[in-house]
PDB file of C-alpha atoms in Angstrom:
ATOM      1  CA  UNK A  11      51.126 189.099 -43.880  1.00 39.00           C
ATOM      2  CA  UNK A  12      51.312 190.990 -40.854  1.00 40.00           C
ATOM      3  CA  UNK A  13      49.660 194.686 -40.907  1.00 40.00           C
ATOM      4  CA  UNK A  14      52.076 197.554 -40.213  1.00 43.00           C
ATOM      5  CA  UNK A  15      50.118 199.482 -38.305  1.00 41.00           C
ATOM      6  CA  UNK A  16      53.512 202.481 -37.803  1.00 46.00           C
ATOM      7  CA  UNK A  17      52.713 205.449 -39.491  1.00 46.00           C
ATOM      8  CA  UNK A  18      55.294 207.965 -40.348  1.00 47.00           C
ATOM      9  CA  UNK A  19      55.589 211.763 -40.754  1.00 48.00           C
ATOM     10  CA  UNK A  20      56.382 214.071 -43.513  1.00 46.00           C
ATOM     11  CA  UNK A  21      59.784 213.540 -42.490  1.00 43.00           C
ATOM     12  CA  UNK A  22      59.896 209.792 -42.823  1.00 41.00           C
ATOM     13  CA  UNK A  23      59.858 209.014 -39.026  1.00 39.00           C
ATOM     14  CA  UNK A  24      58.187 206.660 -37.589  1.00 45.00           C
ATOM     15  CA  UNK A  25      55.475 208.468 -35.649  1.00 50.00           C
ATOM     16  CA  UNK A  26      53.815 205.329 -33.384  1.00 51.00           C
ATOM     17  CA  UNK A  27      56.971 202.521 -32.815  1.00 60.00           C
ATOM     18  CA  UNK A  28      56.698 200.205 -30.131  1.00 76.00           C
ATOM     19  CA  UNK A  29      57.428 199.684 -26.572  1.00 83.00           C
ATOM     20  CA  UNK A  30      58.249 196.072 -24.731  1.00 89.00           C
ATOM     21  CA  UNK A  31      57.334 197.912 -21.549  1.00 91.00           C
ATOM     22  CA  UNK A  32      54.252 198.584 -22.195  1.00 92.00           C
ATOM     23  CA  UNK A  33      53.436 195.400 -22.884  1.00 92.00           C
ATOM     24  CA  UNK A  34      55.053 193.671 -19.402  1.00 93.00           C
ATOM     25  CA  UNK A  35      52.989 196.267 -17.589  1.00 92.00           C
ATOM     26  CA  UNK A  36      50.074 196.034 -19.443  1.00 92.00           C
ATOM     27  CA  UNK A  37      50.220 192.357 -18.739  1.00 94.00           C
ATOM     28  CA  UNK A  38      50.673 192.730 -14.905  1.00 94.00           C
ATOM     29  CA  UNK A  39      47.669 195.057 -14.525  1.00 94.00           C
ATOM     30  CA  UNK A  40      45.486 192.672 -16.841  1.00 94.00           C
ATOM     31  CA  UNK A  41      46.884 189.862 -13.881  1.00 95.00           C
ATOM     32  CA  UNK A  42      45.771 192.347 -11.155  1.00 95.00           C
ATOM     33  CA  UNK A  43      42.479 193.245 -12.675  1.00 95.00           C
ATOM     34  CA  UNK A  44      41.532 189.617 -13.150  1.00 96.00           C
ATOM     35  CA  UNK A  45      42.413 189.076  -9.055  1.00 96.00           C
ATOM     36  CA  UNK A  46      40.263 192.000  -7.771  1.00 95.00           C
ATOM     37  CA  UNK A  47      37.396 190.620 -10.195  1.00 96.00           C
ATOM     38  CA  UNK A  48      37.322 187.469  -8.307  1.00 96.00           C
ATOM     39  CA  UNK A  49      37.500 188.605  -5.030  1.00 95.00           C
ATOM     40  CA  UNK A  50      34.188 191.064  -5.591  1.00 96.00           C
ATOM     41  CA  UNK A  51      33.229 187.935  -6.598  1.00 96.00           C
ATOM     42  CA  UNK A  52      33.847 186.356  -3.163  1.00 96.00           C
ATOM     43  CA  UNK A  53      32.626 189.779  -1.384  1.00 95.00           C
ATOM     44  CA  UNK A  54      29.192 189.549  -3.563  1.00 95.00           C
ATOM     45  CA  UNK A  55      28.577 186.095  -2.091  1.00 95.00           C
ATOM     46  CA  UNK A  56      29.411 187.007   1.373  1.00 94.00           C
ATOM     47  CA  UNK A  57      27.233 189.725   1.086  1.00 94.00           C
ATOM     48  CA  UNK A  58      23.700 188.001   0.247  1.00 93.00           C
ATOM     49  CA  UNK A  59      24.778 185.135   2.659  1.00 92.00           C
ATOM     50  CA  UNK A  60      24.795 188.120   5.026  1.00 91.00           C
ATOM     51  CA  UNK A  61      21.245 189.434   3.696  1.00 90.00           C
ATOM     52  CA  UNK A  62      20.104 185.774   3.761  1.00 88.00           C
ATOM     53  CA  UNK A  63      20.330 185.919   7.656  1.00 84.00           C
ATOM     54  CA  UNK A  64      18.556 189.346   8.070  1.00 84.00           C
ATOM     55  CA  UNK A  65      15.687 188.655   5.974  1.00 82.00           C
ATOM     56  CA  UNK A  66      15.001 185.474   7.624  1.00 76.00           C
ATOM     57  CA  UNK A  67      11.754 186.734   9.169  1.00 52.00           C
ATOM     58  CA  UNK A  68      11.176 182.938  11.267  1.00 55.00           C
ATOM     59  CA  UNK A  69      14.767 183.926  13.061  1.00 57.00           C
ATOM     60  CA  UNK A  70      14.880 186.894  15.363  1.00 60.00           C
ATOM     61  CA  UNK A  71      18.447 185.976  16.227  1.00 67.00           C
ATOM     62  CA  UNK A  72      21.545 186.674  14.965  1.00 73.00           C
ATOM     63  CA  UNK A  73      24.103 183.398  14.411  1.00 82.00           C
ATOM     64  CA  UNK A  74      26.534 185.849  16.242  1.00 81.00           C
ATOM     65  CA  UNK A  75      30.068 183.342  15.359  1.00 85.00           C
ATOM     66  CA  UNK A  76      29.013 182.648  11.707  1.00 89.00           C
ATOM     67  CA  UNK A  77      28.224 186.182  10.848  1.00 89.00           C
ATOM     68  CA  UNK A  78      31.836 187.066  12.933  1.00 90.00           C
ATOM     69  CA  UNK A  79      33.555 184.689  10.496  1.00 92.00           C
ATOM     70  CA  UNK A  80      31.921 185.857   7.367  1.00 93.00           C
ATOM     71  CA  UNK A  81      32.514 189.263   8.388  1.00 93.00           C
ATOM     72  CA  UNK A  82      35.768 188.725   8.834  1.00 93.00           C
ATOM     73  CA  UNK A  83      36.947 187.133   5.545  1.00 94.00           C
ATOM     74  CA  UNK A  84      34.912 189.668   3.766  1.00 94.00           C
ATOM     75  CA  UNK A  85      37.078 192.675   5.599  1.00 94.00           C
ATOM     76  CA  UNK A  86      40.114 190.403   4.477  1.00 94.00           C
ATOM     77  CA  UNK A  87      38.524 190.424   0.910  1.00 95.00           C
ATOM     78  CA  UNK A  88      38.005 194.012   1.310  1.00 94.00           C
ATOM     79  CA  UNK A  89      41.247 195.085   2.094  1.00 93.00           C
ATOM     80  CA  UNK A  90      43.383 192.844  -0.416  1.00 95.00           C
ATOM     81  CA  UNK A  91      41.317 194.618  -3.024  1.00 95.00           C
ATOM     82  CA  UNK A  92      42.500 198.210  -1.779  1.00 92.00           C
ATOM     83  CA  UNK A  93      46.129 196.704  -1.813  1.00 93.00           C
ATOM     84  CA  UNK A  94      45.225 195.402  -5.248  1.00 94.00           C
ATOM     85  CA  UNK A  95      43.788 199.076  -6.722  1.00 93.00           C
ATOM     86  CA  UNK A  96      47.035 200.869  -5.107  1.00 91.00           C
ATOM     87  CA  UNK A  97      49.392 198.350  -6.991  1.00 93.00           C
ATOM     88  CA  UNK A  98      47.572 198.931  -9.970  1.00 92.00           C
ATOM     89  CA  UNK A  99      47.623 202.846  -9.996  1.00 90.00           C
ATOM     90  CA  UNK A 100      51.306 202.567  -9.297  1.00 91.00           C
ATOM     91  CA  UNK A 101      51.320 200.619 -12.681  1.00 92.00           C
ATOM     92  CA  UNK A 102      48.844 203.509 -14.629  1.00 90.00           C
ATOM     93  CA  UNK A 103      51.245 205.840 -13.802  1.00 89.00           C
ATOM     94  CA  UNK A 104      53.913 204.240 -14.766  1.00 90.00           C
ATOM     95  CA  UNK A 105      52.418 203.592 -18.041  1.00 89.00           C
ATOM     96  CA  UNK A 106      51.484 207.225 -17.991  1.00 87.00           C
ATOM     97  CA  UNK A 107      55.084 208.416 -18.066  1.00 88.00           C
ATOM     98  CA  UNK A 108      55.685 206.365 -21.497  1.00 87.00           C
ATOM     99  CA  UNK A 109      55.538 208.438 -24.224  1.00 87.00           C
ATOM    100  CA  UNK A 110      52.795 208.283 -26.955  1.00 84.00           C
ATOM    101  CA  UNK A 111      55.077 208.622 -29.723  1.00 86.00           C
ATOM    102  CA  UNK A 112      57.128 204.722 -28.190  1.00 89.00           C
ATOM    103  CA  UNK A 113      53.633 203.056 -28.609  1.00 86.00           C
ATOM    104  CA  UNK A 114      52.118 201.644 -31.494  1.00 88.00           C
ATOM    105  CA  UNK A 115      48.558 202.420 -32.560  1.00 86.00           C
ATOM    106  CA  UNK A 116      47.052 198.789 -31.272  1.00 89.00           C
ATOM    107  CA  UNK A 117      49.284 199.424 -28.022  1.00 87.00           C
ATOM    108  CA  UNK A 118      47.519 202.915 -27.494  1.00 87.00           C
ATOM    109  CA  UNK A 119      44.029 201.382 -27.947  1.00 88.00           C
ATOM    110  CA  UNK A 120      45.222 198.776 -25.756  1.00 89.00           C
ATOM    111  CA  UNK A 121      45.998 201.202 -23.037  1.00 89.00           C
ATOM    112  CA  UNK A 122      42.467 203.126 -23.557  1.00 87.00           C
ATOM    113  CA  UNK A 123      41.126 199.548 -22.570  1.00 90.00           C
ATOM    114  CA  UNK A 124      42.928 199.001 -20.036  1.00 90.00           C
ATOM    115  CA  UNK A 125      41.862 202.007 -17.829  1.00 88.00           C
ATOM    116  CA  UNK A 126      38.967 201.850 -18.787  1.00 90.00           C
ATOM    117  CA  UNK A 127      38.166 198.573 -17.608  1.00 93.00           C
ATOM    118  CA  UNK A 128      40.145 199.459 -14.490  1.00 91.00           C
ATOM    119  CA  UNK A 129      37.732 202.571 -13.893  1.00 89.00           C
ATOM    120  CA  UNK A 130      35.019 199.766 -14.281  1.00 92.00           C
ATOM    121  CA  UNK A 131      36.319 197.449 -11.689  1.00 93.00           C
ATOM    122  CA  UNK A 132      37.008 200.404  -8.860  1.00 92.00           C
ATOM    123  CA  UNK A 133      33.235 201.744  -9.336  1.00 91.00           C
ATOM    124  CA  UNK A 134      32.104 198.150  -9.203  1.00 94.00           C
ATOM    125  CA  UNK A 135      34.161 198.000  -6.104  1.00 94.00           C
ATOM    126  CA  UNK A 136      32.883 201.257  -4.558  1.00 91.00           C
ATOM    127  CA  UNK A 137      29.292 200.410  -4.898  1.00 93.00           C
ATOM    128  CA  UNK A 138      30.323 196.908  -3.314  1.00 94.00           C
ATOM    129  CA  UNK A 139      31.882 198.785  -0.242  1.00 93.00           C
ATOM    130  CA  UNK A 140      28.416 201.040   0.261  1.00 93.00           C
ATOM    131  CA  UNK A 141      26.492 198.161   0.007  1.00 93.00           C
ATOM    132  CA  UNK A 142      28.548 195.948   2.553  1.00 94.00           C
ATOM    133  CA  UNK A 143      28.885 199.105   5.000  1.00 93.00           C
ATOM    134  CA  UNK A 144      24.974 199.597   4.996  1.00 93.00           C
ATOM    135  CA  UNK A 145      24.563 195.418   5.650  1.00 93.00           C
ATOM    136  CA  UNK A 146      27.147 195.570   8.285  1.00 93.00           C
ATOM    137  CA  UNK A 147      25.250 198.889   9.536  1.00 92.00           C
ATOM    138  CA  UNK A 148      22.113 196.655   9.965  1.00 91.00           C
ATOM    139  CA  UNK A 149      23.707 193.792  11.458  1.00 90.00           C
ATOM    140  CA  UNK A 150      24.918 195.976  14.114  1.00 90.00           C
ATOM    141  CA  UNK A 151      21.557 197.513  14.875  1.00 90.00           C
ATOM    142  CA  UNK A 152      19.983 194.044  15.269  1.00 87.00           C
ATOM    143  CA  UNK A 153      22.523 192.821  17.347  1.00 85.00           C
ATOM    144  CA  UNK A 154      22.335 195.779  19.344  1.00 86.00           C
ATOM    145  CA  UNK A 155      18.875 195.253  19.819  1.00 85.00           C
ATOM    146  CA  UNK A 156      19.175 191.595  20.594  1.00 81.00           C
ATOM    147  CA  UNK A 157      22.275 192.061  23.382  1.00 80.00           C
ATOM    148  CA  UNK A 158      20.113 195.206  25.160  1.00 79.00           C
ATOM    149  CA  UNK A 159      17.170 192.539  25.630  1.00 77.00           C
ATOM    150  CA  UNK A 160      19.638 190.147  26.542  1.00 74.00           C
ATOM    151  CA  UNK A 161      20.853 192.180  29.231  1.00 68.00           C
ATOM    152  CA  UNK A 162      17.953 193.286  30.147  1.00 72.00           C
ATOM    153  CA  UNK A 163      16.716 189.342  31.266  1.00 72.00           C
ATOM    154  CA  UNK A 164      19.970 188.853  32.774  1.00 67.00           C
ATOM    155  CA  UNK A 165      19.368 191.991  34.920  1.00 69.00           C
ATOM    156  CA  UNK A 166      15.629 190.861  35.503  1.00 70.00           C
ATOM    157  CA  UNK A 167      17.376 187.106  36.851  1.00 68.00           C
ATOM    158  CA  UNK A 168      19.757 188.733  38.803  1.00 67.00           C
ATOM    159  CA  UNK A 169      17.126 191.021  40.647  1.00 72.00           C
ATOM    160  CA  UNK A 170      15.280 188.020  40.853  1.00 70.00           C
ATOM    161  CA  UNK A 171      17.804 186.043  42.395  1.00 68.00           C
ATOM    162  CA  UNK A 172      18.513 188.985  44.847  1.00 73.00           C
ATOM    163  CA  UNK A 173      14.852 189.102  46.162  1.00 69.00           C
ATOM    164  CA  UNK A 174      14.909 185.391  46.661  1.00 62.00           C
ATOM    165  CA  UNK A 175      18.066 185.770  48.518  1.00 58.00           C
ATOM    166  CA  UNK A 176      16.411 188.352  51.078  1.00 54.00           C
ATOM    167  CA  UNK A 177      13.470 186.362  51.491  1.00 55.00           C
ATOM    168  CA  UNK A 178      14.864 183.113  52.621  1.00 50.00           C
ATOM    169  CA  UNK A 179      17.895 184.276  54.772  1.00 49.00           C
ATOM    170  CA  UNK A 180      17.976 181.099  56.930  1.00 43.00           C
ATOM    171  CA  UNK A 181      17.716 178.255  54.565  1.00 47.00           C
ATOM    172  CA  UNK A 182      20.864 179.888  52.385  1.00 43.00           C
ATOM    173  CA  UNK A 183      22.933 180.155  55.936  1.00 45.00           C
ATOM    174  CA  UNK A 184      26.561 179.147  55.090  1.00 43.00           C
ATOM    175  CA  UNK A 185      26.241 178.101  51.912  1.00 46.00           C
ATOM    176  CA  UNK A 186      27.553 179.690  48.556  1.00 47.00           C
ATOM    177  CA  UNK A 187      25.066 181.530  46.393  1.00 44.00           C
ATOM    178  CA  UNK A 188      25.530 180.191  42.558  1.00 45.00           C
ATOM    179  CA  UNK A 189      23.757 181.312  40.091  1.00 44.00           C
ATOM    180  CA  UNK A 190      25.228 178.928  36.784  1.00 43.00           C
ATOM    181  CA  UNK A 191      24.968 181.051  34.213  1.00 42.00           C
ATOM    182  CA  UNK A 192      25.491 184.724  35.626  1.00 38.00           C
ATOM    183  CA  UNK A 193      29.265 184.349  34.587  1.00 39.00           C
ATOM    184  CA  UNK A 194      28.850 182.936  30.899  1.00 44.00           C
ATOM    185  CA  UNK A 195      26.221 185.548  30.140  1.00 63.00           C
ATOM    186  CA  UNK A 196      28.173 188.187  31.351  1.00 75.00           C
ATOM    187  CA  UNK A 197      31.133 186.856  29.433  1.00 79.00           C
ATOM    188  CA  UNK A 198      28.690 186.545  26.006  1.00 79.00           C
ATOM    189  CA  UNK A 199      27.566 190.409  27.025  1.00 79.00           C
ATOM    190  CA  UNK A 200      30.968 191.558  26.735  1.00 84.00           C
ATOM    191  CA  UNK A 201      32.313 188.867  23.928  1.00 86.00           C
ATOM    192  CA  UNK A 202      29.038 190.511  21.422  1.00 84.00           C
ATOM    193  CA  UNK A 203      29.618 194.158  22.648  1.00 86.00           C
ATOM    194  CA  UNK A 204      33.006 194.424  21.502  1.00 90.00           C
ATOM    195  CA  UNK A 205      32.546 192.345  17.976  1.00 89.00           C
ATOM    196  CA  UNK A 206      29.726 195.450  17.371  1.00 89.00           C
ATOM    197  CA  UNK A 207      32.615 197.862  18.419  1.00 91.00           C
ATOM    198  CA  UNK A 208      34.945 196.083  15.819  1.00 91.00           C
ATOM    199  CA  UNK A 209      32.146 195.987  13.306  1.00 91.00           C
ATOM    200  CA  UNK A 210      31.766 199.750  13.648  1.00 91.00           C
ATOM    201  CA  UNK A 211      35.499 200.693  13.350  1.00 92.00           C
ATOM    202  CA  UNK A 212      35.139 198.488  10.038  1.00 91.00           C
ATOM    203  CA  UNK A 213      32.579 200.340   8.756  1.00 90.00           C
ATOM    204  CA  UNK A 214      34.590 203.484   9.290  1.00 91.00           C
ATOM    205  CA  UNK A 215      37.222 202.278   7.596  1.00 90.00           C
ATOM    206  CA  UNK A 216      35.915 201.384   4.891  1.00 90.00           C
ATOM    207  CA  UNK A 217      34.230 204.582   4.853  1.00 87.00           C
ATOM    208  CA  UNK A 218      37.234 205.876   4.573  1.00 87.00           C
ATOM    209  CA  UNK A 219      38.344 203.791   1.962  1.00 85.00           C
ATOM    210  CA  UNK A 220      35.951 204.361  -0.372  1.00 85.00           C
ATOM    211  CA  UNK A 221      36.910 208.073  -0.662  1.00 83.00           C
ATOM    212  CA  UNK A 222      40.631 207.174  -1.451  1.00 83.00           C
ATOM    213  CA  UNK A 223      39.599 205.097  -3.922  1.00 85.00           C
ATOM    214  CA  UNK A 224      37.806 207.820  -5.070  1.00 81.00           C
ATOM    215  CA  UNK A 225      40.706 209.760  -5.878  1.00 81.00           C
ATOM    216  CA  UNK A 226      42.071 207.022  -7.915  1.00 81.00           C
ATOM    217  CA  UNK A 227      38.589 206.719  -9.735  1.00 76.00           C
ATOM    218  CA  UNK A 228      38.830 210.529 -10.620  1.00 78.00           C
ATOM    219  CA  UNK A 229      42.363 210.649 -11.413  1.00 74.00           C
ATOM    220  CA  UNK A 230      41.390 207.578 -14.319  1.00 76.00           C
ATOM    221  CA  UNK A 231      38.463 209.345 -15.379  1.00 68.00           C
ATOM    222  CA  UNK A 232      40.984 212.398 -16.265  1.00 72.00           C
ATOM    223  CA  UNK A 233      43.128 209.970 -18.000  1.00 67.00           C
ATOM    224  CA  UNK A 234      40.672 208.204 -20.169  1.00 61.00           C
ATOM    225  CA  UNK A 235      39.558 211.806 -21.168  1.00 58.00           C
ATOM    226  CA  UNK A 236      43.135 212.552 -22.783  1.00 56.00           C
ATOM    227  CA  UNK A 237      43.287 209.326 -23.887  1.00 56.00           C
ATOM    228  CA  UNK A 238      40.115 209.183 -25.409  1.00 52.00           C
ATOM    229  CA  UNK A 239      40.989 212.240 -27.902  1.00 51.00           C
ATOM    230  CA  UNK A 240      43.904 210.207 -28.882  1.00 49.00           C
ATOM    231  CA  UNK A 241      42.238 206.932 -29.585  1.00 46.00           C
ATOM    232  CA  UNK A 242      39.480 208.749 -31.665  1.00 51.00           C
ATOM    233  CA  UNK A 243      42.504 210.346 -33.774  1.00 53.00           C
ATOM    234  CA  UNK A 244      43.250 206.667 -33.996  1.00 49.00           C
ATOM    235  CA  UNK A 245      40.340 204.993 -35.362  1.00 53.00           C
ATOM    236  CA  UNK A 246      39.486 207.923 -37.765  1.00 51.00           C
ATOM    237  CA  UNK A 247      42.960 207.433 -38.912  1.00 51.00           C
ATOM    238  CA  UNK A 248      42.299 203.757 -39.496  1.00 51.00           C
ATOM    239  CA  UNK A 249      38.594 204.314 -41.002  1.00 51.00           C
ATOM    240  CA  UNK A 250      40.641 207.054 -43.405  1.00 53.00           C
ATOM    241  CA  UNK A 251      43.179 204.596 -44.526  1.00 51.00           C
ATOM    242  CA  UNK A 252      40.344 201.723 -44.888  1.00 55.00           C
ATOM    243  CA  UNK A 253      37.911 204.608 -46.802  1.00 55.00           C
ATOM    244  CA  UNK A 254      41.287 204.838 -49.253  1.00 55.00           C
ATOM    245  CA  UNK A 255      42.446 201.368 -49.382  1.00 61.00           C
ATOM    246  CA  UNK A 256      38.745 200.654 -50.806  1.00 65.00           C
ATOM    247  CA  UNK A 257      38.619 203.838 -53.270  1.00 60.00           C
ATOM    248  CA  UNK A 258      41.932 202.278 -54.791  1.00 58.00           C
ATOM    249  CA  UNK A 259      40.447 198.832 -54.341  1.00 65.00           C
ATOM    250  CA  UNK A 260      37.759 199.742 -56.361  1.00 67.00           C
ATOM    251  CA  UNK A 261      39.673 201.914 -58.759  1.00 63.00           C
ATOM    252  CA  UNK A 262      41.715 199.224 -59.752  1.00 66.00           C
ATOM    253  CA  UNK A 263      38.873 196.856 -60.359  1.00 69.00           C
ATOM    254  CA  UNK A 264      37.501 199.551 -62.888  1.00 69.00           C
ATOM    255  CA  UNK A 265      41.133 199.726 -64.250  1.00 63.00           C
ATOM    256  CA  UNK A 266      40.849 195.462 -64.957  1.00 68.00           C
ATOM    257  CA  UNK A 267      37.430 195.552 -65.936  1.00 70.00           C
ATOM    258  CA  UNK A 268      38.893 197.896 -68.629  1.00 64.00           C
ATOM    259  CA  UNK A 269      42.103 196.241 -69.144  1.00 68.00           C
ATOM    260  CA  UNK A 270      39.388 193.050 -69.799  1.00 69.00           C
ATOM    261  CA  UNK A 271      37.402 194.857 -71.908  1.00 67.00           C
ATOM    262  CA  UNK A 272      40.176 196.421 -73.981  1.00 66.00           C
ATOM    263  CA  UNK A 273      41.722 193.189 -74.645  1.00 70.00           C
ATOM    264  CA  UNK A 274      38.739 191.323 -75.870  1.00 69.00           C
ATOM    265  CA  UNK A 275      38.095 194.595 -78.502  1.00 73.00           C
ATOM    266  CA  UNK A 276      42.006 193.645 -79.470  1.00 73.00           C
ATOM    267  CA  UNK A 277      41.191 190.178 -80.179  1.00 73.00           C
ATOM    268  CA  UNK A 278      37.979 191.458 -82.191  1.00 71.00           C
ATOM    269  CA  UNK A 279      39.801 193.479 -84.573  1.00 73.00           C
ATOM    270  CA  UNK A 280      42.760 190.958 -84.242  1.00 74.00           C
ATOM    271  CA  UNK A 281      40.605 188.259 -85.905  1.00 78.00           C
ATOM    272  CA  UNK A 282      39.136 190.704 -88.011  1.00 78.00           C
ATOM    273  CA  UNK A 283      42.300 191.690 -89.530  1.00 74.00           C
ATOM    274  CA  UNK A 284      43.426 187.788 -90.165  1.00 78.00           C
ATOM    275  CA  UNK A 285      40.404 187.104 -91.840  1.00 78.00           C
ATOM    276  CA  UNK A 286      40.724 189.937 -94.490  1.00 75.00           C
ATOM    277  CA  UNK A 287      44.106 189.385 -94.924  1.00 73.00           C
ATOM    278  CA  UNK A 288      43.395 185.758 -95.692  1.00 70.00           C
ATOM    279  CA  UNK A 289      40.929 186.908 -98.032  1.00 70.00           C
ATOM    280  CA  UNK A 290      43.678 189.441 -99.530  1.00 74.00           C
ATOM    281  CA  UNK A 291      45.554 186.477-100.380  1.00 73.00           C
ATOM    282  CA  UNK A 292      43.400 184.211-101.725  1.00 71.00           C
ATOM    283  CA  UNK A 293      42.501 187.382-104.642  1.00 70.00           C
ATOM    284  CA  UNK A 294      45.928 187.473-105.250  1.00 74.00           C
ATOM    285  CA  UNK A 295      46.489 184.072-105.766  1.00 69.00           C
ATOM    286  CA  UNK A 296      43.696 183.504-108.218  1.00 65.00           C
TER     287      UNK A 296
END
């Protein structure tokens, strides 16, 4: 049999019902919450792929495309996740407006749940957003690092080239001075500059994102606070009605164990009753 878990008032209304939209919404966010899950999943392993290539002490260098394209999908990652959080909050609120009094008692602890794991899944998320900023900060300093020395050879070959150009005036006469890879390098020097430019305007953004999220995170920590009082009226509630369903559980097995006890006295005196009336008889008869 199926609990009834309504509980009414003095006045014989219903005081918890039930609310079908609850329930669609509270399925949609559980959807949501299972999608940003899995992609700070994805971010995680992005991440120590990202450490794996700083810490490797035997490599000064940075794989410059790889790290792009890792970078990259994280940010992607990153940012489907804030779309993901802003969805959600659009459904808290909406669940907010509902009335306590439309939702059952197991839909009310449902909702406590809910937010809370939500709350859960944005500070997970935050401290995944100050950890990739501070990797992505460290990238950037090695590569900066690694481009200044970089430039700094091709400046030393190009001064080079320059003295040997002065020196030997009359074996260069009419011919074209190429130097192969002055062009490329100065193509790489400008290619690396502005993916550290990009990587900095990511970090600020995501700077930036972590304190709206923030607000979100604050705004559910108020709301599991009022929810919180209403849950505990809940469960004591619940323990109250269990507490009394076992005192008159256990009054009632006193009541049999009487009822038992009582009956097999009956049959006691019953038998003792037929066998001095059978004894009654037999005096008579004689």
């Amino acid at each position: 049999m199926q609990p009834d878990f309504d509980s009414q008032d003095d006045s014989g209304v219903n005081k918890y019902s039930d609310s079908p939209e609850f329930d669609a919404l509270k399925d949609r966010i559980i959807e949501q919450l299972f999608e940003i899950n899995g992609q700070i999943n994805t971010i995680n392993q992005f991440s120590s792929t990202l450490e794996k290539f700083l810490n490797n002490e035997g490599d000064n260098s940075l794989n410059v495309k790889v790290i792009d394209n890792i970078d990259k999908k994280a940010i992607q990652n990153i940012e489907k996740i804030k779309g993901l959080i802003s969805v959600i909050n659009e459904e808290v609120c909406k669940v907010e407006k509902i009335e306590v009094a439309e939702l059952n008692q197991l839909q009310i602890i449902a909702k406590d749940k809910i937010i809370r794991d939500i709350r859960s899944s944005i500070k997970e998320f935050q401290n995944l957003q100050k950890r990739y900023t501070a990797l992505i900060k460290r990238i950037n300093e090695k590569a900066r690092l690694q481009l200044e020395n970089k430039h700094a050879l091709l400046v030393e070959e190009e001064n080079e080239a320059t003295q040997h150009v002065g020196q030997a005036p009359v074996q260069i006469q009419n011919k074209n001075i190429v130097i192969p890879r002055e062009s490329i390098n100065n193509e790489e020097f400008a290619y690396q500059q502005n993916l550290i430019r990009q990587r900095d305007e990511e970090i600020i953004n995501i700077e930036r994102g972590i304190t709206e999220i923030n607000d979100i995170f604050t705004d559910l920590s108020n709301v599991i606070q009022d929810q919180g009082m209403i849950v505990d009226n809940i469960e004591a509630n619940i323990y109250s009605t269990l507490d009394n369903t076992q005192l008159a559980s256990n009054e009632l097995n006193k009541a049999m164990r009487y009822q038992r006890k009582s009956s097999k006295w009956c049959l006691y005196l019953l038998m003792i009753l037929t066998i001095m009336l059978f004894f009654m008889m037999l005096v008579i008869l004689i």
